[in-house]
């Protein structure tokens, strides 16, 4: 079992702070004397479309109307109303946050009340960070490293513990878990935290959402992010859906203005137009379906590489030898892959790649092929 002592800065806690995220474009751009926007960043899993015009209009409107001179509305009432309408649930069961990441920290707080958290791994490193914030116990349970290409899949492990953290689709494997198998899991744990940050962008993903089950199960918390779907990592906007009693306590404890006025207004405008939302997601699903097949076809031609099938816009590759030289080669060309050394149970023979625009995917595949020819 992993548990950092409050003052244990030298060992586990240091390792955790070194766990990487993708998207480190600034350092790479500086090294190559490029603008960050010139980097092909396949290490962070974002969609390659410009943010929608609705968002730009919303931000301009907010600058004109209120500007920067007022504190944001701290009850977030209008935003909660819109999210509630969007999902067909009660506003009291919603808490918007400064990206899903802020809410992951608070989910860690909730988990710390129940006992041991199970983190099926390899997985997104932030759960570990959040649990460490509250000095909470956790174990990593190993997920099988190989899977078939049919989605949704049944959740494969039932680790012993009190709380389980689920990511749907799973990061970094891209596996989409079936709602039915997840409902069985909800019955077995004191608390289930399901991170659906990538679910809406995943073709057929929303059918597997656990949001409707939050009405039935008090021990279920579902996390959502607007980062991926609208390509707005810089705005910071997400929300949690779950028991009103639990999230009310989070609101009492957290800082009074976690969301800025611009993110609040953007959330309202982006989620209040269902027709626009449906068209927008349809375009993303089409892009994933087309580009995923194209990239797979190209990369599976590389003999020493196994390309793991994914339901979404990122996937894992596995090599017979270390991928570090290939990643370095690509970095020098301004292309970033997510190395997997920092994921539990993966190593330098693995890398995560996120899909890009058609043009950049062609370039990406060509340079990956070149990196193996050296
Ligand atoms: C699985 C998962 N959840 C949550 C997040 C963070 O989302 P946000 O940008 O809303 O904080 C990420 C970011 O990469 C992620 O991969």
mmCIF file of C-alpha atoms and ligand atoms in Angstrom:
data_model
loop_
_atom_site.group_PDB
_atom_site.id
_atom_site.type_symbol
_atom_site.label_atom_id
_atom_site.label_comp_id
_atom_site.label_asym_id
_atom_site.label_seq_id
_atom_site.Cartn_x
_atom_site.Cartn_y
_atom_site.Cartn_z
ATOM 1 C CA UNK A 1 0.000 0.000 0.000
ATOM 2 C CA UNK A 2 1.266 3.461 -0.806
ATOM 3 C CA UNK A 3 0.979 6.214 1.695
ATOM 4 C CA UNK A 4 3.099 9.332 1.922
ATOM 5 C CA UNK A 5 3.838 10.632 5.364
ATOM 6 C CA UNK A 6 2.852 14.294 5.663
ATOM 7 C CA UNK A 7 6.492 15.389 5.741
ATOM 8 C CA UNK A 8 7.965 12.672 3.592
ATOM 9 C CA UNK A 9 9.208 14.973 0.854
ATOM 10 C CA UNK A 10 12.119 12.806 -0.151
ATOM 11 C CA UNK A 11 10.587 9.598 -1.429
ATOM 12 C CA UNK A 12 7.039 8.831 -2.507
ATOM 13 C CA UNK A 13 5.900 12.436 -2.423
ATOM 14 C CA UNK A 14 8.822 13.511 -4.635
ATOM 15 C CA UNK A 15 8.095 10.720 -7.094
ATOM 16 C CA UNK A 16 4.507 11.829 -7.343
ATOM 17 C CA UNK A 17 5.431 15.429 -8.023
ATOM 18 C CA UNK A 18 7.611 14.149 -10.862
ATOM 19 C CA UNK A 19 4.756 12.266 -12.497
ATOM 20 C CA UNK A 20 4.353 13.938 -15.825
ATOM 21 C CA UNK A 21 1.482 15.288 -17.823
ATOM 22 C CA UNK A 22 1.646 15.692 -21.563
ATOM 23 C CA UNK A 23 1.555 19.041 -23.320
ATOM 24 C CA UNK A 24 4.974 20.438 -22.456
ATOM 25 C CA UNK A 25 5.139 22.473 -25.657
ATOM 26 C CA UNK A 26 6.804 25.572 -24.213
ATOM 27 C CA UNK A 27 10.137 23.970 -23.341
ATOM 28 C CA UNK A 28 10.337 22.117 -26.642
ATOM 29 C CA UNK A 29 9.479 25.232 -28.670
ATOM 30 C CA UNK A 30 12.152 27.262 -26.869
ATOM 31 C CA UNK A 31 14.781 24.601 -27.563
ATOM 32 C CA UNK A 32 13.958 24.563 -31.267
ATOM 33 C CA UNK A 33 13.444 28.304 -31.524
ATOM 34 C CA UNK A 34 9.836 27.798 -32.585
ATOM 35 C CA UNK A 35 6.506 29.191 -31.439
ATOM 36 C CA UNK A 36 4.573 26.791 -29.149
ATOM 37 C CA UNK A 37 1.854 26.667 -31.819
ATOM 38 C CA UNK A 38 4.381 25.224 -34.308
ATOM 39 C CA UNK A 39 4.901 22.111 -32.183
ATOM 40 C CA UNK A 40 2.890 19.000 -33.098
ATOM 41 C CA UNK A 41 1.823 18.013 -29.631
ATOM 42 C CA UNK A 42 0.717 14.406 -29.707
ATOM 43 C CA UNK A 43 1.477 14.116 -25.982
ATOM 44 C CA UNK A 44 -1.678 15.958 -24.848
ATOM 45 C CA UNK A 45 -4.966 14.524 -26.041
ATOM 46 C CA UNK A 46 -6.875 17.491 -27.441
ATOM 47 C CA UNK A 47 -9.017 17.875 -30.536
ATOM 48 C CA UNK A 48 -7.336 19.701 -33.442
ATOM 49 C CA UNK A 49 -10.177 22.153 -34.079
ATOM 50 C CA UNK A 50 -10.203 25.825 -33.170
ATOM 51 C CA UNK A 51 -12.535 26.503 -30.245
ATOM 52 C CA UNK A 52 -16.094 27.230 -31.445
ATOM 53 C CA UNK A 53 -17.220 30.764 -32.349
ATOM 54 C CA UNK A 54 -19.809 30.561 -29.539
ATOM 55 C CA UNK A 55 -16.919 30.549 -27.098
ATOM 56 C CA UNK A 56 -15.175 33.557 -28.656
ATOM 57 C CA UNK A 57 -18.471 35.503 -28.705
ATOM 58 C CA UNK A 58 -19.133 34.524 -25.113
ATOM 59 C CA UNK A 59 -15.733 35.760 -23.903
ATOM 60 C CA UNK A 60 -16.025 39.026 -25.844
ATOM 61 C CA UNK A 61 -19.494 39.583 -24.416
ATOM 62 C CA UNK A 62 -18.243 39.003 -20.888
ATOM 63 C CA UNK A 63 -15.341 41.436 -21.344
ATOM 64 C CA UNK A 64 -17.765 44.087 -22.639
ATOM 65 C CA UNK A 65 -20.446 43.508 -19.996
ATOM 66 C CA UNK A 66 -18.611 42.922 -16.744
ATOM 67 C CA UNK A 67 -14.934 43.049 -17.597
ATOM 68 C CA UNK A 68 -12.521 42.239 -14.801
ATOM 69 C CA UNK A 69 -13.852 44.567 -12.127
ATOM 70 C CA UNK A 70 -16.175 42.178 -10.298
ATOM 71 C CA UNK A 71 -15.764 38.993 -8.360
ATOM 72 C CA UNK A 72 -17.309 35.998 -10.146
ATOM 73 C CA UNK A 73 -20.726 34.749 -9.046
ATOM 74 C CA UNK A 74 -19.651 32.319 -6.347
ATOM 75 C CA UNK A 75 -22.814 30.182 -6.171
ATOM 76 C CA UNK A 76 -22.493 29.372 -9.875
ATOM 77 C CA UNK A 77 -26.295 29.177 -9.994
ATOM 78 C CA UNK A 78 -26.805 29.908 -13.706
ATOM 79 C CA UNK A 79 -24.062 27.540 -14.786
ATOM 80 C CA UNK A 80 -25.455 24.788 -12.562
ATOM 81 C CA UNK A 81 -28.929 25.345 -14.036
ATOM 82 C CA UNK A 82 -27.592 24.938 -17.578
ATOM 83 C CA UNK A 83 -25.573 21.811 -16.756
ATOM 84 C CA UNK A 84 -28.601 20.379 -14.936
ATOM 85 C CA UNK A 85 -30.810 20.948 -17.960
ATOM 86 C CA UNK A 86 -28.156 19.520 -20.265
ATOM 87 C CA UNK A 87 -27.983 16.219 -18.343
ATOM 88 C CA UNK A 88 -31.554 16.098 -17.012
ATOM 89 C CA UNK A 89 -30.558 16.169 -13.364
ATOM 90 C CA UNK A 90 -31.043 18.399 -10.332
ATOM 91 C CA UNK A 91 -28.732 21.487 -9.992
ATOM 92 C CA UNK A 92 -28.101 20.535 -6.345
ATOM 93 C CA UNK A 93 -26.246 17.469 -7.614
ATOM 94 C CA UNK A 94 -23.753 19.539 -9.622
ATOM 95 C CA UNK A 95 -20.612 21.384 -8.665
ATOM 96 C CA UNK A 96 -18.637 23.161 -11.421
ATOM 97 C CA UNK A 97 -14.880 23.388 -10.929
ATOM 98 C CA UNK A 98 -11.671 24.904 -12.238
ATOM 99 C CA UNK A 99 -11.228 22.024 -14.686
ATOM 100 C CA UNK A 100 -11.836 18.410 -13.718
ATOM 101 C CA UNK A 101 -8.434 18.600 -12.024
ATOM 102 C CA UNK A 102 -9.692 20.803 -9.200
ATOM 103 C CA UNK A 103 -12.565 18.389 -8.629
ATOM 104 C CA UNK A 104 -10.192 15.419 -8.655
ATOM 105 C CA UNK A 105 -8.512 17.078 -5.667
ATOM 106 C CA UNK A 106 -11.901 17.241 -3.917
ATOM 107 C CA UNK A 107 -12.731 13.687 -4.930
ATOM 108 C CA UNK A 108 -9.490 12.796 -3.141
ATOM 109 C CA UNK A 109 -10.861 14.552 -0.061
ATOM 110 C CA UNK A 110 -14.071 12.486 -0.292
ATOM 111 C CA UNK A 111 -12.130 9.261 -0.834
ATOM 112 C CA UNK A 112 -9.996 9.955 2.230
ATOM 113 C CA UNK A 113 -13.120 9.627 4.407
ATOM 114 C CA UNK A 114 -13.814 6.058 3.304
ATOM 115 C CA UNK A 115 -10.515 4.160 3.598
ATOM 116 C CA UNK A 116 -8.361 2.577 0.939
ATOM 117 C CA UNK A 117 -8.601 3.819 -2.625
ATOM 118 C CA UNK A 118 -7.932 1.437 -5.511
ATOM 119 C CA UNK A 119 -6.375 2.962 -8.608
ATOM 120 C CA UNK A 120 -6.510 0.564 -11.554
ATOM 121 C CA UNK A 121 -3.235 1.297 -13.349
ATOM 122 C CA UNK A 122 -1.557 2.397 -15.527
ATOM 123 C CA UNK A 123 -3.764 5.448 -15.246
ATOM 124 C CA UNK A 124 -3.968 9.240 -15.122
ATOM 125 C CA UNK A 125 -1.477 10.388 -12.479
ATOM 126 C CA UNK A 126 -3.682 13.050 -10.932
ATOM 127 C CA UNK A 127 -5.665 10.633 -8.748
ATOM 128 C CA UNK A 128 -2.507 9.809 -6.873
ATOM 129 C CA UNK A 129 -1.704 13.501 -6.478
ATOM 130 C CA UNK A 130 -5.214 14.161 -5.146
ATOM 131 C CA UNK A 131 -5.017 11.333 -2.613
ATOM 132 C CA UNK A 132 -1.627 12.524 -1.438
ATOM 133 C CA UNK A 133 -3.110 15.973 -0.779
ATOM 134 C CA UNK A 134 -5.271 14.398 1.930
ATOM 135 C CA UNK A 135 -2.697 11.871 3.081
ATOM 136 C CA UNK A 136 -5.074 9.135 2.004
ATOM 137 C CA UNK A 137 -4.245 5.443 1.547
ATOM 138 C CA UNK A 138 -4.240 3.917 -1.910
ATOM 139 C CA UNK A 139 -3.185 0.839 -3.839
ATOM 140 C CA UNK A 140 -2.477 0.424 -7.542
ATOM 141 C CA UNK A 141 -4.099 -2.628 -9.059
ATOM 142 C CA UNK A 142 -2.703 -3.864 -12.327
ATOM 143 C CA UNK A 143 -4.892 -3.644 -15.395
ATOM 144 C CA UNK A 144 -4.197 -6.257 -18.076
ATOM 145 C CA UNK A 145 -1.840 -4.803 -20.677
ATOM 146 C CA UNK A 146 -3.525 -6.409 -23.655
ATOM 147 C CA UNK A 147 -7.111 -6.169 -24.803
ATOM 148 C CA UNK A 148 -9.207 -6.747 -27.883
ATOM 149 C CA UNK A 149 -10.494 -4.067 -30.210
ATOM 150 C CA UNK A 150 -14.177 -4.334 -29.407
ATOM 151 C CA UNK A 151 -15.701 -1.566 -27.286
ATOM 152 C CA UNK A 152 -17.281 -1.147 -24.784
ATOM 153 C CA UNK A 153 -15.449 -3.657 -22.626
ATOM 154 C CA UNK A 154 -16.223 -5.151 -19.267
ATOM 155 C CA UNK A 155 -14.198 -3.609 -16.437
ATOM 156 C CA UNK A 156 -11.525 -6.273 -15.852
ATOM 157 C CA UNK A 157 -10.497 -5.969 -12.185
ATOM 158 C CA UNK A 158 -12.141 -5.910 -8.756
ATOM 159 C CA UNK A 159 -9.378 -4.839 -6.381
ATOM 160 C CA UNK A 160 -9.990 -5.114 -2.651
ATOM 161 C CA UNK A 161 -10.606 -1.729 -1.082
ATOM 162 C CA UNK A 162 -13.181 0.886 -0.143
ATOM 163 C CA UNK A 163 -13.022 3.348 -3.015
ATOM 164 C CA UNK A 164 -12.357 2.778 -6.705
ATOM 165 C CA UNK A 165 -11.223 5.340 -9.280
ATOM 166 C CA UNK A 166 -12.426 4.627 -12.789
ATOM 167 C CA UNK A 167 -11.523 6.528 -15.941
ATOM 168 C CA UNK A 168 -13.900 6.077 -18.863
ATOM 169 C CA UNK A 169 -12.480 5.857 -21.466
ATOM 170 C CA UNK A 170 -9.332 4.840 -19.682
ATOM 171 C CA UNK A 171 -6.238 7.007 -19.906
ATOM 172 C CA UNK A 172 -3.680 5.955 -21.242
ATOM 173 C CA UNK A 173 -5.129 2.790 -22.861
ATOM 174 C CA UNK A 174 -8.200 4.320 -24.534
ATOM 175 C CA UNK A 175 -10.432 1.427 -23.435
ATOM 176 C CA UNK A 176 -14.120 2.272 -23.214
ATOM 177 C CA UNK A 177 -15.806 0.513 -20.275
ATOM 178 C CA UNK A 178 -19.406 -0.673 -20.514
ATOM 179 C CA UNK A 179 -21.970 0.949 -18.240
ATOM 180 C CA UNK A 180 -23.414 -2.417 -17.253
ATOM 181 C CA UNK A 181 -20.144 -3.734 -15.857
ATOM 182 C CA UNK A 182 -19.519 -0.417 -14.107
ATOM 183 C CA UNK A 183 -22.918 -0.559 -12.413
ATOM 184 C CA UNK A 184 -21.888 -3.878 -10.850
ATOM 185 C CA UNK A 185 -18.789 -2.155 -9.489
ATOM 186 C CA UNK A 186 -20.835 0.657 -7.945
ATOM 187 C CA UNK A 187 -22.569 -1.970 -5.805
ATOM 188 C CA UNK A 188 -19.257 -3.304 -4.481
ATOM 189 C CA UNK A 189 -17.493 -0.186 -3.207
ATOM 190 C CA UNK A 190 -18.237 2.444 -0.593
ATOM 191 C CA UNK A 191 -17.384 5.166 -3.106
ATOM 192 C CA UNK A 192 -16.926 5.092 -6.886
ATOM 193 C CA UNK A 193 -15.286 8.025 -8.646
ATOM 194 C CA UNK A 194 -15.740 7.878 -12.400
ATOM 195 C CA UNK A 195 -13.739 10.343 -14.482
ATOM 196 C CA UNK A 196 -15.520 10.882 -17.818
ATOM 197 C CA UNK A 197 -13.161 13.619 -19.073
ATOM 198 C CA UNK A 198 -12.924 12.018 -22.546
ATOM 199 C CA UNK A 199 -16.314 10.357 -22.779
ATOM 200 C CA UNK A 200 -18.159 12.918 -24.915
ATOM 201 C CA UNK A 201 -15.451 13.035 -27.554
ATOM 202 C CA UNK A 202 -15.368 9.239 -27.810
ATOM 203 C CA UNK A 203 -17.560 7.819 -30.574
ATOM 204 C CA UNK A 204 -20.504 6.047 -28.864
ATOM 205 C CA UNK A 205 -19.027 7.115 -25.533
ATOM 206 C CA UNK A 206 -21.948 8.960 -23.987
ATOM 207 C CA UNK A 207 -24.091 5.809 -24.049
ATOM 208 C CA UNK A 208 -21.774 4.434 -21.350
ATOM 209 C CA UNK A 209 -21.985 7.489 -19.097
ATOM 210 C CA UNK A 210 -22.761 6.870 -15.445
ATOM 211 C CA UNK A 211 -24.416 10.269 -15.025
ATOM 212 C CA UNK A 212 -27.978 8.816 -15.091
ATOM 213 C CA UNK A 213 -26.931 6.370 -12.338
ATOM 214 C CA UNK A 214 -26.083 9.224 -9.959
ATOM 215 C CA UNK A 215 -29.833 9.447 -9.317
ATOM 216 C CA UNK A 216 -29.835 5.842 -8.131
ATOM 217 C CA UNK A 217 -26.521 5.541 -6.266
ATOM 218 C CA UNK A 218 -25.412 7.941 -3.550
ATOM 219 C CA UNK A 219 -21.888 6.504 -3.554
ATOM 220 C CA UNK A 220 -21.196 7.527 -7.160
ATOM 221 C CA UNK A 221 -19.365 10.682 -8.272
ATOM 222 C CA UNK A 222 -18.958 11.445 -11.969
ATOM 223 C CA UNK A 223 -16.355 13.939 -13.156
ATOM 224 C CA UNK A 224 -16.679 15.806 -16.435
ATOM 225 C CA UNK A 225 -14.386 18.223 -18.266
ATOM 226 C CA UNK A 226 -15.036 20.712 -21.042
ATOM 227 C CA UNK A 227 -11.305 20.861 -21.775
ATOM 228 C CA UNK A 228 -11.164 18.030 -24.276
ATOM 229 C CA UNK A 229 -14.375 18.520 -26.153
ATOM 230 C CA UNK A 230 -13.984 22.240 -26.829
ATOM 231 C CA UNK A 231 -10.186 22.322 -26.929
ATOM 232 C CA UNK A 232 -10.031 24.835 -24.076
ATOM 233 C CA UNK A 233 -7.357 23.603 -21.639
ATOM 234 C CA UNK A 234 -6.469 27.223 -20.894
ATOM 235 C CA UNK A 235 -9.962 28.205 -19.749
ATOM 236 C CA UNK A 236 -10.305 25.567 -16.982
ATOM 237 C CA UNK A 237 -13.841 24.257 -16.742
ATOM 238 C CA UNK A 238 -15.270 20.989 -15.474
ATOM 239 C CA UNK A 239 -17.957 19.711 -13.127
ATOM 240 C CA UNK A 240 -18.832 16.873 -10.810
ATOM 241 C CA UNK A 241 -22.214 15.178 -10.533
ATOM 242 C CA UNK A 242 -23.195 13.248 -7.435
ATOM 243 C CA UNK A 243 -24.706 13.307 -3.963
ATOM 244 C CA UNK A 244 -25.715 16.855 -2.991
ATOM 245 C CA UNK A 245 -24.616 16.220 0.591
ATOM 246 C CA UNK A 246 -21.091 15.302 -0.458
ATOM 247 C CA UNK A 247 -20.527 18.157 -2.899
ATOM 248 C CA UNK A 248 -22.076 20.711 -0.570
ATOM 249 C CA UNK A 249 -19.239 19.990 1.834
ATOM 250 C CA UNK A 250 -16.681 20.473 -0.946
ATOM 251 C CA UNK A 251 -18.193 23.886 -1.693
ATOM 252 C CA UNK A 252 -17.950 24.900 1.944
ATOM 253 C CA UNK A 253 -14.300 23.890 2.093
ATOM 254 C CA UNK A 254 -12.915 25.161 -1.172
ATOM 255 C CA UNK A 255 -11.895 28.679 -2.062
ATOM 256 C CA UNK A 256 -14.778 31.098 -2.703
ATOM 257 C CA UNK A 257 -14.054 31.837 -6.396
ATOM 258 C CA UNK A 258 -12.519 28.783 -8.054
ATOM 259 C CA UNK A 259 -14.002 29.667 -11.454
ATOM 260 C CA UNK A 260 -13.381 32.994 -13.156
ATOM 261 C CA UNK A 261 -16.290 34.935 -14.693
ATOM 262 C CA UNK A 262 -15.200 34.084 -18.239
ATOM 263 C CA UNK A 263 -15.194 30.333 -17.701
ATOM 264 C CA UNK A 264 -18.612 30.593 -16.035
ATOM 265 C CA UNK A 265 -20.157 32.494 -18.948
ATOM 266 C CA UNK A 266 -18.458 30.249 -21.511
ATOM 267 C CA UNK A 267 -19.880 27.144 -19.810
ATOM 268 C CA UNK A 268 -23.362 28.646 -19.887
ATOM 269 C CA UNK A 269 -23.131 29.544 -23.575
ATOM 270 C CA UNK A 270 -21.458 26.310 -24.699
ATOM 271 C CA UNK A 271 -23.917 24.001 -22.987
ATOM 272 C CA UNK A 272 -27.158 25.885 -23.553
ATOM 273 C CA UNK A 273 -27.279 25.262 -27.302
ATOM 274 C CA UNK A 274 -27.923 21.525 -27.659
ATOM 275 C CA UNK A 275 -28.116 21.598 -31.450
ATOM 276 C CA UNK A 276 -24.688 23.204 -31.695
ATOM 277 C CA UNK A 277 -23.314 20.704 -29.145
ATOM 278 C CA UNK A 278 -24.586 17.744 -31.132
ATOM 279 C CA UNK A 279 -23.109 19.046 -34.384
ATOM 280 C CA UNK A 280 -19.827 19.797 -32.687
ATOM 281 C CA UNK A 281 -19.475 16.329 -31.148
ATOM 282 C CA UNK A 282 -20.520 14.655 -34.402
ATOM 283 C CA UNK A 283 -17.648 16.402 -36.176
ATOM 284 C CA UNK A 284 -15.214 15.187 -33.493
ATOM 285 C CA UNK A 285 -16.452 11.595 -33.687
ATOM 286 C CA UNK A 286 -16.070 11.636 -37.480
ATOM 287 C CA UNK A 287 -12.520 12.942 -37.161
ATOM 288 C CA UNK A 288 -11.608 10.222 -34.630
ATOM 289 C CA UNK A 289 -13.153 7.427 -36.701
ATOM 290 C CA UNK A 290 -11.345 8.485 -39.872
ATOM 291 C CA UNK A 291 -7.950 9.507 -38.497
ATOM 292 C CA UNK A 292 -7.668 6.617 -36.053
ATOM 293 C CA UNK A 293 -7.962 4.065 -38.881
ATOM 294 C CA UNK A 294 -5.530 5.964 -41.088
ATOM 295 C CA UNK A 295 -2.886 6.322 -38.370
ATOM 296 C CA UNK A 296 -3.258 2.692 -37.238
ATOM 297 C CA UNK A 297 -2.802 1.449 -40.779
ATOM 298 C CA UNK A 298 0.405 3.443 -41.188
ATOM 299 C CA UNK A 299 1.908 2.584 -37.808
ATOM 300 C CA UNK A 300 1.116 -1.131 -37.847
ATOM 301 C CA UNK A 301 3.451 -1.348 -40.860
ATOM 302 C CA UNK A 302 6.374 -0.737 -38.494
ATOM 303 C CA UNK A 303 7.570 -4.211 -37.713
ATOM 304 C CA UNK A 304 8.849 -3.786 -34.180
ATOM 305 C CA UNK A 305 5.776 -1.870 -33.041
ATOM 306 C CA UNK A 306 2.498 -3.043 -31.568
ATOM 307 C CA UNK A 307 -0.292 -0.519 -31.919
ATOM 308 C CA UNK A 308 -2.922 -0.991 -29.226
ATOM 309 C CA UNK A 309 -6.492 -0.392 -30.240
ATOM 310 C CA UNK A 310 -8.363 2.501 -28.619
ATOM 311 C CA UNK A 311 -11.940 3.778 -28.560
ATOM 312 C CA UNK A 312 -10.894 7.412 -28.517
ATOM 313 C CA UNK A 313 -8.419 10.072 -29.682
ATOM 314 C CA UNK A 314 -5.289 8.637 -28.045
ATOM 315 C CA UNK A 315 -3.706 5.199 -28.076
ATOM 316 C CA UNK A 316 -0.679 3.311 -26.856
ATOM 317 C CA UNK A 317 2.163 1.931 -28.894
ATOM 318 C CA UNK A 318 4.513 -0.742 -27.570
ATOM 319 C CA UNK A 319 7.942 -1.460 -28.953
ATOM 320 C CA UNK A 320 10.276 -4.411 -28.517
ATOM 321 C CA UNK A 321 12.990 -1.981 -27.432
ATOM 322 C CA UNK A 322 13.047 1.381 -25.633
ATOM 323 C CA UNK A 323 11.141 4.150 -27.418
ATOM 324 C CA UNK A 324 13.271 6.859 -25.776
ATOM 325 C CA UNK A 325 15.546 7.314 -28.853
ATOM 326 C CA UNK A 326 12.467 7.562 -31.097
ATOM 327 C CA UNK A 327 10.857 10.123 -28.777
ATOM 328 C CA UNK A 328 14.094 12.156 -28.761
ATOM 329 C CA UNK A 329 14.306 11.969 -32.576
ATOM 330 C CA UNK A 330 10.739 13.260 -32.855
ATOM 331 C CA UNK A 331 11.305 15.973 -30.260
ATOM 332 C CA UNK A 332 14.089 17.377 -32.414
ATOM 333 C CA UNK A 333 11.569 17.616 -35.240
ATOM 334 C CA UNK A 334 9.082 19.483 -33.012
ATOM 335 C CA UNK A 335 6.821 16.465 -32.459
ATOM 336 C CA UNK A 336 5.911 15.383 -28.930
ATOM 337 C CA UNK A 337 4.750 11.915 -27.882
ATOM 338 C CA UNK A 338 3.839 11.050 -24.315
ATOM 339 C CA UNK A 339 6.566 8.828 -22.924
ATOM 340 C CA UNK A 340 5.118 6.224 -20.565
ATOM 341 C CA UNK A 341 7.920 5.741 -18.055
ATOM 342 C CA UNK A 342 5.983 7.717 -15.493
ATOM 343 C CA UNK A 343 2.861 5.535 -15.753
ATOM 344 C CA UNK A 344 2.746 2.749 -13.186
ATOM 345 C CA UNK A 345 3.250 -0.684 -14.806
ATOM 346 C CA UNK A 346 4.421 0.798 -18.113
ATOM 347 C CA UNK A 347 7.999 1.567 -19.121
ATOM 348 C CA UNK A 348 10.124 3.187 -21.813
ATOM 349 C CA UNK A 349 8.964 0.629 -24.381
ATOM 350 C CA UNK A 350 5.550 2.286 -24.379
ATOM 351 C CA UNK A 351 4.355 5.663 -25.652
ATOM 352 C CA UNK A 352 0.963 7.347 -25.902
ATOM 353 C CA UNK A 353 0.036 9.171 -29.076
ATOM 354 C CA UNK A 354 -2.906 11.486 -29.562
ATOM 355 C CA UNK A 355 -4.536 11.991 -32.928
ATOM 356 C CA UNK A 356 -3.908 15.239 -34.809
ATOM 357 C CA UNK A 357 -5.309 16.910 -37.905
ATOM 358 C CA UNK A 358 -5.078 14.905 -41.137
ATOM 359 C CA UNK A 359 -2.004 16.861 -42.285
ATOM 360 C CA UNK A 360 -0.192 16.556 -38.968
ATOM 361 C CA UNK A 361 -1.042 12.862 -38.629
ATOM 362 C CA UNK A 362 0.570 12.222 -42.008
ATOM 363 C CA UNK A 363 3.701 14.043 -40.867
ATOM 364 C CA UNK A 364 3.631 12.368 -37.454
ATOM 365 C CA UNK A 365 3.434 8.866 -38.952
ATOM 366 C CA UNK A 366 6.178 9.634 -41.478
ATOM 367 C CA UNK A 367 8.539 10.846 -38.750
ATOM 368 C CA UNK A 368 7.705 7.905 -36.479
ATOM 369 C CA UNK A 369 8.573 5.590 -39.376
ATOM 370 C CA UNK A 370 11.811 7.572 -39.938
ATOM 371 C CA UNK A 371 12.686 7.329 -36.252
ATOM 372 C CA UNK A 372 12.838 3.538 -36.622
ATOM 373 C CA UNK A 373 15.102 3.705 -39.685
ATOM 374 C CA UNK A 374 17.997 5.466 -37.968
HETATM 375 C C1 LIG B 1 -8.434 11.342 -17.475
HETATM 376 C C2 LIG B 1 -8.301 12.812 -17.273
HETATM 377 N N1 LIG B 1 -9.115 13.421 -16.403
HETATM 378 C C3 LIG B 1 -9.031 14.751 -16.183
HETATM 379 C C4 LIG B 1 -8.110 15.523 -16.848
HETATM 380 C C5 LIG B 1 -8.019 16.999 -16.555
HETATM 381 O O1 LIG B 1 -9.050 17.699 -17.141
HETATM 382 P P1 LIG B 1 -9.178 19.272 -16.925
HETATM 383 O O2 LIG B 1 -8.408 19.943 -18.005
HETATM 384 O O3 LIG B 1 -10.647 19.528 -17.029
HETATM 385 O O4 LIG B 1 -8.636 19.597 -15.586
HETATM 386 C C6 LIG B 1 -7.253 14.936 -17.770
HETATM 387 C C7 LIG B 1 -6.243 15.733 -18.477
HETATM 388 O O5 LIG B 1 -5.505 15.288 -19.297
HETATM 389 C C8 LIG B 1 -7.348 13.541 -17.985
HETATM 390 O O6 LIG B 1 -6.529 12.916 -18.836
#
